[in-house]
Amino acid sequence: MGGDGLFEDVDLTWVKRKGTAFYLLCLASSLFGIVMLGFLILDVLYEAALGPIEFEISLTTFLTDPASRHPEQAGYLGAILGSVWLMVLTVILSFFIGVGSAIYLEEYAPDTRITRLIEANLTNLAGVPSIVYGLLVLAVFVNGFTLGSILLAGSIALALLVMPIIIVSSQEALRAVPSGMRDGSSATGATRWQTIRHVVLPAAIPGIMTGTILALARAIGETAPLIMVGAILSAIRLPSGPFDSFGSMPTQIYYWATAPGPEWGHLAAMAIVVLLAVMLSMNAAAVLLRNRYEKDL
Amino acid sequence: MSSQEQTQSNAELEIETEIQSERSDRETRADEPVLEVRELDVHYGDERALQPVNADIPEKKVTAIIGPSGCGKSTFLRCVNRMNDQIDVCSVGGELYFHGKNVYDDDVDPVALRRKIGQVFQRPNPFPKSIYDNVAYGLRIQGKTDDLDTRVERALRRAALWSEVEDRLDESALDLSGGQQQRLCIARAIAPDPEVLLMDEPASALDPIATAKVEDLIEDLAENYTVVIVTHNMQQAARISDKTAVFLTGGELVEFDDTTTIFENPANQAVEDYITGKFG
């Protein structure tokens, strides 16, 4: 047998050890986030479970009544309905404007310095702290147009907050439609509008929806702009419509979490569970939507 | 034959007659070329992509455009149906007459022009819709929705795809093979019945068997349509075309003549070198 000692001059021990160390480091980093999320969820679930068990907070009351000064009568429904109203109005206010500007920027706008300036600013807007939007709406709508601290004002703040995100993700979805499809359509004698309506939008809509849902999942947990606009921290009654005063899930959590007395903390934990569940199901819906349509393109 | 089939074939006959009469109007002008290109040049920004081109493209014939990569073949093709309009930096000079009308006149709407001059692209580009909806697309867009089923069937038959898809018209076009997708795109382009069909290397993304099918198809298409085809495959040009235009580097149309002349007895030395493989 030949070849004995063929590779003796190659020493890989150190290189391999470094490789293993690097691998473990990366693995630990990625686990860190998951472990933290796991602790968070377990802790919240534990605290939430103690509410009904130790303090006899009724789950029915919690889910069917508005908030109250007495912990055993305090419910979350006022805040839940407030958040639902907020989301509905936010979608109406932001979706069409957001998708409209994305279509303009991607399909119509010439590639000029002004277009690029607008796009750069949209990216910057997506990073503006949410409290700033709250301040803007407080100054312009609540005080300026004397709307008062109504639900509509809160949803304007949230709509401004998510609009850049919707625009940017819609732009990405539109950009992902192969240019060959646009060429194919216009070479068949379609006008630009027909091409957008019948080819580009149908192909891009799953991406647009995914982006919008993810943006809303962010908006539903926003607290600061709503406090700024003047949301009622403890929603002691149900909102009647867009022009009513309003509470919301995150502001209710903020109120309960800062209230003195042990029962309030458990109420806050229960409320967090509800908010997390809503948020995670929105994210899941977005992922499902993406997976379902991804293979079609 | 069931009565339903009878009605359908009657409807088909009607459309066929209708189209025949449209065609005979066109045929009265058969002697003059469909497309007359006069001093047509193209710039991308400051860069000249096409030297002034002059050519007469005959009706219901296959005209091949050959030449090395980057010689302006596709650029020229995209001038014919004004697809270059969509490129911001592209500017076109000179004239291109379609039945005697300069398509670059201000009163010519490129959308209207493209309804008479269809195009098939290098890469198959079916829409993420059903096979039926792909073929019906142009018809619906152009409002030709009467006898939609018949027209779709006729386009698919002309594109030699009908027998392969007739029982799955509702399935997604994206499930077809590459060669089938390209024939579907041809069906989509010819369904609204344009006069001229521009094809930009329609077989270059296909395997040899699919290529052969598309080549056979192109010869048949010339019975009904004027076909202008860009190809980098000289054998293909020799096989399927009646006229051949040779572009060489720099975007210059060097020679334009009958295909047999170009391949057997070219006037230009550079063309001969290119065709015999000494250059390009």
CSV table of N, CA, C and O in Angstrom, one decimal, chain A residues 110-111 180-181 183-191 194-195 198-199 203 296-297, chain B residues 83 86 88 111 114-115 118-119 121 125-129 137-138 141-142 174 188:
chain,number,residue,atom,x,y,z
A,110,PRO,N,-40.3,59.2,-13.8
A,110,PRO,CA,-39.0,59.1,-14.5
A,110,PRO,C,-37.8,59.1,-13.5
A,110,PRO,O,-38.0,59.5,-12.4
A,111,ASP,N,-36.7,58.5,-13.9
A,111,ASP,CA,-35.6,58.3,-13.0
A,111,ASP,C,-34.8,59.7,-12.9
A,111,ASP,O,-33.8,59.8,-13.5
A,180,GLY,N,-40.0,41.5,-18.1
A,180,GLY,CA,-40.4,40.8,-19.3
A,180,GLY,C,-41.9,40.7,-19.3
A,180,GLY,O,-42.5,40.8,-20.4
A,181,MET,N,-42.6,40.7,-18.2
A,181,MET,CA,-44.1,40.6,-18.2
A,181,MET,C,-44.6,42.0,-18.6
A,181,MET,O,-45.6,42.0,-19.4
A,183,ASP,N,-43.1,44.1,-20.6
A,183,ASP,CA,-42.8,44.1,-22.1
A,183,ASP,C,-43.9,43.3,-22.8
A,183,ASP,O,-44.4,43.8,-23.8
A,184,GLY,N,-44.1,42.1,-22.3
A,184,GLY,CA,-45.1,41.2,-23.0
A,184,GLY,C,-46.4,41.9,-23.1
A,184,GLY,O,-47.1,41.8,-24.1
A,185,SER,N,-46.8,42.5,-22.0
A,185,SER,CA,-48.1,43.2,-22.0
A,185,SER,C,-48.2,44.4,-23.0
A,185,SER,O,-49.1,44.5,-23.8
A,186,SER,N,-47.2,45.2,-22.9
A,186,SER,CA,-47.3,46.4,-23.7
A,186,SER,C,-47.1,46.1,-25.2
A,186,SER,O,-47.6,46.7,-26.1
A,187,ALA,N,-46.3,45.0,-25.5
A,187,ALA,CA,-46.1,44.6,-26.9
A,187,ALA,C,-47.4,44.0,-27.4
A,187,ALA,O,-47.6,43.8,-28.6
A,188,THR,N,-48.3,43.6,-26.5
A,188,THR,CA,-49.6,43.0,-27.0
A,188,THR,C,-50.6,44.2,-27.3
A,188,THR,O,-51.7,44.0,-27.6
A,189,GLY,N,-50.1,45.4,-27.0
A,189,GLY,CA,-51.0,46.6,-27.3
A,189,GLY,C,-51.8,47.0,-26.1
A,189,GLY,O,-52.8,47.6,-26.2
A,190,ALA,N,-51.2,46.7,-24.9
A,190,ALA,CA,-51.9,47.2,-23.7
A,190,ALA,C,-51.4,48.6,-23.3
A,190,ALA,O,-50.2,48.9,-23.6
A,191,THR,N,-52.2,49.5,-22.8
A,191,THR,CA,-51.8,50.8,-22.3
A,191,THR,C,-51.0,50.5,-21.0
A,191,THR,O,-51.1,49.4,-20.4
A,194,GLN,N,-53.5,49.5,-18.4
A,194,GLN,CA,-53.9,48.1,-18.6
A,194,GLN,C,-52.8,47.1,-18.1
A,194,GLN,O,-53.1,46.1,-17.4
A,195,THR,N,-51.6,47.4,-18.4
A,195,THR,CA,-50.5,46.6,-17.9
A,195,THR,C,-50.4,46.5,-16.4
A,195,THR,O,-50.3,45.5,-15.8
A,198,HIS,N,-53.8,44.7,-15.1
A,198,HIS,CA,-54.0,43.3,-15.4
A,198,HIS,C,-52.8,42.4,-15.2
A,198,HIS,O,-53.0,41.2,-15.1
A,199,VAL,N,-51.6,42.9,-15.2
A,199,VAL,CA,-50.4,42.1,-15.1
A,199,VAL,C,-49.6,42.4,-13.9
A,199,VAL,O,-49.3,41.5,-13.0
A,203,ALA,N,-49.7,40.3,-10.0
A,203,ALA,CA,-48.5,39.6,-9.6
A,203,ALA,C,-47.9,40.1,-8.3
A,203,ALA,O,-47.2,39.4,-7.6
A,296,ASP,N,-46.2,30.7,-7.2
A,296,ASP,CA,-46.9,31.0,-8.4
A,296,ASP,C,-46.1,31.9,-9.3
A,296,ASP,O,-46.4,32.0,-10.5
A,297,LEU,N,-45.1,32.5,-8.8
A,297,LEU,CA,-44.4,33.5,-9.7
A,297,LEU,C,-43.1,32.9,-10.3
A,297,LEU,O,-42.3,32.3,-9.6
B,83,MET,N,-41.0,49.9,-28.9
B,83,MET,CA,-40.8,49.5,-27.5
B,83,MET,C,-39.6,50.3,-26.9
B,83,MET,O,-39.5,50.4,-25.7
B,86,GLN,N,-40.0,53.2,-24.3
B,86,GLN,CA,-40.1,53.0,-22.8
B,86,GLN,C,-38.7,53.2,-22.1
B,86,GLN,O,-38.7,53.2,-20.9
B,88,ASP,N,-35.9,55.5,-21.1
B,88,ASP,CA,-35.7,57.0,-21.0
B,88,ASP,C,-34.6,57.6,-21.9
B,88,ASP,O,-34.8,58.6,-22.5
B,111,VAL,N,-49.3,52.6,-28.6
B,111,VAL,CA,-50.2,51.5,-28.2
B,111,VAL,C,-50.9,51.0,-29.4
B,111,VAL,O,-51.0,49.7,-29.6
B,114,ARG,N,-48.7,49.0,-31.6
B,114,ARG,CA,-48.3,47.6,-31.1
B,114,ARG,C,-49.5,46.7,-31.2
B,114,ARG,O,-49.3,45.4,-31.1
B,115,ARG,N,-50.7,47.2,-31.5
B,115,ARG,CA,-51.8,46.3,-31.7
B,115,ARG,C,-51.8,45.7,-33.2
B,115,ARG,O,-52.4,44.7,-33.5
B,118,GLY,N,-47.1,42.8,-33.4
B,118,GLY,CA,-46.9,42.1,-32.1
B,118,GLY,C,-45.4,41.7,-31.9
B,118,GLY,O,-44.6,41.8,-32.9
B,119,GLN,N,-45.1,41.3,-30.7
B,119,GLN,CA,-43.7,40.9,-30.5
B,119,GLN,C,-43.6,39.7,-29.6
B,119,GLN,O,-44.4,39.5,-28.6
B,121,PHE,N,-40.6,37.6,-27.3
B,121,PHE,CA,-39.3,38.0,-26.7
B,121,PHE,C,-38.4,36.8,-26.6
B,121,PHE,O,-38.8,35.7,-26.8
B,125,ASN,N,-42.2,34.8,-21.6
B,125,ASN,CA,-42.7,35.7,-20.5
B,125,ASN,C,-44.2,35.5,-20.3
B,125,ASN,O,-44.9,36.5,-20.4
B,126,PRO,N,-44.7,34.3,-20.1
B,126,PRO,CA,-46.1,34.1,-19.8
B,126,PRO,C,-46.5,34.9,-18.5
B,126,PRO,O,-45.7,35.1,-17.6
B,127,PHE,N,-47.7,35.3,-18.5
B,127,PHE,CA,-48.2,35.9,-17.2
B,127,PHE,C,-48.6,34.9,-16.3
B,127,PHE,O,-49.0,33.8,-16.7
B,128,PRO,N,-48.6,35.2,-15.0
B,128,PRO,CA,-49.0,34.2,-14.0
B,128,PRO,C,-50.5,34.0,-14.0
B,128,PRO,O,-51.2,34.3,-13.0
B,129,LYS,N,-51.0,33.6,-15.1
B,129,LYS,CA,-52.5,33.3,-15.3
B,129,LYS,C,-52.6,32.0,-15.9
B,129,LYS,O,-51.7,31.3,-16.2
B,137,TYR,N,-55.5,37.3,-23.3
B,137,TYR,CA,-55.1,38.6,-22.8
B,137,TYR,C,-55.2,39.8,-23.8
B,137,TYR,O,-55.9,40.7,-23.6
B,138,GLY,N,-54.5,39.6,-24.9
B,138,GLY,CA,-54.5,40.7,-25.9
B,138,GLY,C,-55.9,40.9,-26.5
B,138,GLY,O,-56.2,42.1,-26.7
B,141,ILE,N,-57.7,42.9,-23.8
B,141,ILE,CA,-57.2,44.2,-23.7
B,141,ILE,C,-57.7,45.1,-24.9
B,141,ILE,O,-58.0,46.3,-24.7
B,142,GLN,N,-57.8,44.5,-26.1
B,142,GLN,CA,-58.1,45.2,-27.3
B,142,GLN,C,-59.6,45.2,-27.5
B,142,GLN,O,-60.1,45.7,-28.5
B,174,LEU,N,-47.5,28.9,-16.0
B,174,LEU,CA,-46.1,28.7,-15.5
B,174,LEU,C,-45.8,27.3,-15.3
B,174,LEU,O,-44.6,26.9,-15.1
B,188,ARG,N,-50.1,34.1,-27.8
B,188,ARG,CA,-50.6,35.3,-27.2
B,188,ARG,C,-50.4,36.5,-28.1
B,188,ARG,O,-51.3,37.4,-28.2
